[in-house]
Amino acid sequence: MANTSSAKKATRKIARRAAINKNRRSRVRTYVRQVEEALAAGDKAAALVAFKAAEPELMRAATKGVLHKNTASRKVSRLAHRLKVLSA
């Protein structure tokens, strides 16, 4: 257990940051899942709308440090490719 006041404060900050990051990660997963469900259903219009919403959410997570920048870019790229294949 933390003894010094600065260690106690650090513990509080870490807990708060972890909760925020958990919320952001959950939000990203929800948006990505919506795209994947639309792709699986073969609904091009819904997939496009969901992708347009998911892309900024992924990049925001990368900016905030929840995801690595390359991870977010890779996920966006793969979703875009699957959307393109569905359109063709």
CSV table of N, CA and C in Angstrom, one decimal, residues 28-82:
chain,number,residue,atom,x,y,z
A,28,VAL,N,-14.3,2.2,-28.8
A,28,VAL,CA,-13.7,1.8,-30.1
A,28,VAL,C,-14.2,0.5,-30.5
A,29,ARG,N,-14.2,-0.5,-29.6
A,29,ARG,CA,-14.6,-1.9,-30.0
A,29,ARG,C,-16.0,-1.9,-30.4
A,30,THR,N,-16.9,-1.0,-29.8
A,30,THR,CA,-18.3,-1.0,-30.2
A,30,THR,C,-18.4,-0.5,-31.6
A,31,TYR,N,-17.7,0.6,-32.0
A,31,TYR,CA,-17.8,1.1,-33.3
A,31,TYR,C,-17.2,0.1,-34.4
A,32,VAL,N,-16.1,-0.5,-34.0
A,32,VAL,CA,-15.6,-1.5,-35.0
A,32,VAL,C,-16.5,-2.7,-35.1
A,33,ARG,N,-17.2,-3.1,-34.0
A,33,ARG,CA,-18.1,-4.2,-34.1
A,33,ARG,C,-19.3,-3.9,-35.0
A,34,GLN,N,-19.8,-2.6,-34.9
A,34,GLN,CA,-20.9,-2.2,-35.8
A,34,GLN,C,-20.5,-2.3,-37.3
A,35,VAL,N,-19.3,-1.9,-37.6
A,35,VAL,CA,-18.8,-2.1,-39.0
A,35,VAL,C,-18.8,-3.5,-39.4
A,36,GLU,N,-18.2,-4.4,-38.5
A,36,GLU,CA,-18.0,-5.8,-38.9
A,36,GLU,C,-19.4,-6.5,-39.0
A,37,GLU,N,-20.4,-6.1,-38.2
A,37,GLU,CA,-21.7,-6.7,-38.3
A,37,GLU,C,-22.4,-6.3,-39.6
A,38,ALA,N,-22.2,-5.0,-40.0
A,38,ALA,CA,-22.8,-4.6,-41.3
A,38,ALA,C,-22.1,-5.3,-42.4
A,39,LEU,N,-20.8,-5.5,-42.3
A,39,LEU,CA,-20.0,-6.2,-43.4
A,39,LEU,C,-20.5,-7.6,-43.5
A,40,ALA,N,-20.7,-8.3,-42.3
A,40,ALA,CA,-21.1,-9.7,-42.3
A,40,ALA,C,-22.5,-9.8,-42.9
A,41,ALA,N,-23.4,-8.8,-42.6
A,41,ALA,CA,-24.7,-8.9,-43.2
A,41,ALA,C,-24.8,-8.5,-44.7
A,42,GLY,N,-23.7,-8.0,-45.2
A,42,GLY,CA,-23.6,-7.6,-46.6
A,42,GLY,C,-24.3,-6.3,-46.9
A,43,ASP,N,-24.6,-5.5,-45.8
A,43,ASP,CA,-25.3,-4.2,-46.0
A,43,ASP,C,-24.2,-3.1,-46.3
A,44,LYS,N,-24.1,-2.8,-47.6
A,44,LYS,CA,-23.0,-1.9,-48.0
A,44,LYS,C,-23.3,-0.5,-47.4
A,45,ALA,N,-24.5,0.0,-47.4
A,45,ALA,CA,-24.8,1.4,-47.0
A,45,ALA,C,-24.6,1.5,-45.5
A,46,ALA,N,-25.0,0.5,-44.7
A,46,ALA,CA,-24.8,0.6,-43.2
A,46,ALA,C,-23.4,0.4,-42.9
A,47,ALA,N,-22.6,-0.4,-43.6
A,47,ALA,CA,-21.2,-0.6,-43.4
A,47,ALA,C,-20.5,0.7,-43.6
A,48,LEU,N,-20.8,1.4,-44.7
A,48,LEU,CA,-20.2,2.7,-45.0
A,48,LEU,C,-20.4,3.7,-43.9
A,49,VAL,N,-21.7,3.8,-43.5
A,49,VAL,CA,-22.0,4.8,-42.4
A,49,VAL,C,-21.2,4.4,-41.1
A,50,ALA,N,-21.2,3.1,-40.8
A,50,ALA,CA,-20.5,2.7,-39.6
A,50,ALA,C,-19.0,2.9,-39.7
A,51,PHE,N,-18.5,2.7,-40.9
A,51,PHE,CA,-17.0,2.9,-41.1
A,51,PHE,C,-16.7,4.4,-40.9
A,52,LYS,N,-17.5,5.3,-41.4
A,52,LYS,CA,-17.3,6.7,-41.3
A,52,LYS,C,-17.3,7.1,-39.9
A,53,ALA,N,-18.1,6.4,-39.0
A,53,ALA,CA,-18.1,6.8,-37.6
A,53,ALA,C,-16.9,6.1,-36.9
A,54,ALA,N,-16.5,4.9,-37.3
A,54,ALA,CA,-15.5,4.2,-36.6
A,54,ALA,C,-14.1,4.7,-36.8
A,55,GLU,N,-13.8,5.2,-38.0
A,55,GLU,CA,-12.5,5.7,-38.4
A,55,GLU,C,-12.0,6.8,-37.5
A,56,PRO,N,-12.8,7.9,-37.3
A,56,PRO,CA,-12.3,9.0,-36.3
A,56,PRO,C,-12.2,8.5,-34.9
A,57,GLU,N,-13.0,7.5,-34.5
A,57,GLU,CA,-13.0,7.0,-33.2
A,57,GLU,C,-11.7,6.2,-33.0
A,58,LEU,N,-11.2,5.4,-33.9
A,58,LEU,CA,-10.0,4.7,-33.9
A,58,LEU,C,-8.8,5.7,-33.8
A,59,MET,N,-8.8,6.7,-34.6
A,59,MET,CA,-7.7,7.6,-34.7
A,59,MET,C,-7.7,8.5,-33.4
A,60,ARG,N,-8.8,8.7,-32.8
A,60,ARG,CA,-8.9,9.5,-31.5
A,60,ARG,C,-8.2,8.6,-30.4
A,61,ALA,N,-8.5,7.3,-30.5
A,61,ALA,CA,-7.9,6.4,-29.5
A,61,ALA,C,-6.4,6.4,-29.6
A,62,ALA,N,-5.9,6.5,-30.9
A,62,ALA,CA,-4.5,6.5,-31.1
A,62,ALA,C,-3.9,7.8,-30.5
A,63,THR,N,-4.6,8.9,-30.8
A,63,THR,CA,-4.1,10.2,-30.3
A,63,THR,C,-4.0,10.2,-28.8
A,64,LYS,N,-5.0,9.6,-28.1
A,64,LYS,CA,-5.1,9.6,-26.7
A,64,LYS,C,-4.2,8.6,-26.0
A,65,GLY,N,-3.6,7.7,-26.8
A,65,GLY,CA,-2.7,6.7,-26.3
A,65,GLY,C,-3.3,5.4,-25.9
A,66,VAL,N,-4.6,5.2,-26.2
A,66,VAL,CA,-5.3,4.0,-25.9
A,66,VAL,C,-4.8,2.9,-26.9
A,67,LEU,N,-4.6,3.2,-28.1
A,67,LEU,CA,-4.1,2.3,-29.2
A,67,LEU,C,-2.8,2.9,-29.7
A,68,HIS,N,-1.9,2.1,-30.2
A,68,HIS,CA,-0.7,2.6,-30.9
A,68,HIS,C,-1.2,3.1,-32.3
A,69,LYS,N,-0.5,4.2,-32.8
A,69,LYS,CA,-0.9,4.8,-34.0
A,69,LYS,C,-1.0,3.8,-35.2
A,70,ASN,N,0.0,2.9,-35.3
A,70,ASN,CA,0.1,1.9,-36.3
A,70,ASN,C,-1.0,0.9,-36.2
A,71,THR,N,-1.4,0.6,-35.0
A,71,THR,CA,-2.5,-0.4,-34.8
A,71,THR,C,-3.8,0.2,-35.3
A,72,ALA,N,-4.1,1.5,-34.9
A,72,ALA,CA,-5.3,2.1,-35.4
A,72,ALA,C,-5.3,2.2,-36.9
A,73,SER,N,-4.2,2.6,-37.5
A,73,SER,CA,-4.1,2.7,-38.9
A,73,SER,C,-4.3,1.4,-39.6
A,74,ARG,N,-3.8,0.3,-39.0
A,74,ARG,CA,-3.9,-1.0,-39.6
A,74,ARG,C,-5.4,-1.5,-39.5
A,75,LYS,N,-6.1,-1.2,-38.4
A,75,LYS,CA,-7.5,-1.5,-38.3
A,75,LYS,C,-8.3,-0.8,-39.3
A,76,VAL,N,-8.1,0.5,-39.4
A,76,VAL,CA,-8.8,1.3,-40.4
A,76,VAL,C,-8.6,0.8,-41.8
A,77,SER,N,-7.3,0.5,-42.1
A,77,SER,CA,-7.0,0.0,-43.5
A,77,SER,C,-7.7,-1.3,-43.8
A,78,ARG,N,-7.7,-2.2,-42.8
A,78,ARG,CA,-8.3,-3.5,-43.0
A,78,ARG,C,-9.8,-3.4,-43.2
A,79,LEU,N,-10.4,-2.5,-42.4
A,79,LEU,CA,-11.9,-2.3,-42.5
A,79,LEU,C,-12.2,-1.7,-43.9
A,80,ALA,N,-11.4,-0.7,-44.3
A,80,ALA,CA,-11.6,-0.1,-45.6
A,80,ALA,C,-11.5,-1.1,-46.7
A,81,HIS,N,-10.5,-2.0,-46.6
A,81,HIS,CA,-10.3,-3.0,-47.6
A,81,HIS,C,-11.5,-3.9,-47.7
A,82,ARG,N,-12.0,-4.3,-46.5
A,82,ARG,CA,-13.2,-5.2,-46.5
A,82,ARG,C,-14.4,-4.5,-47.1
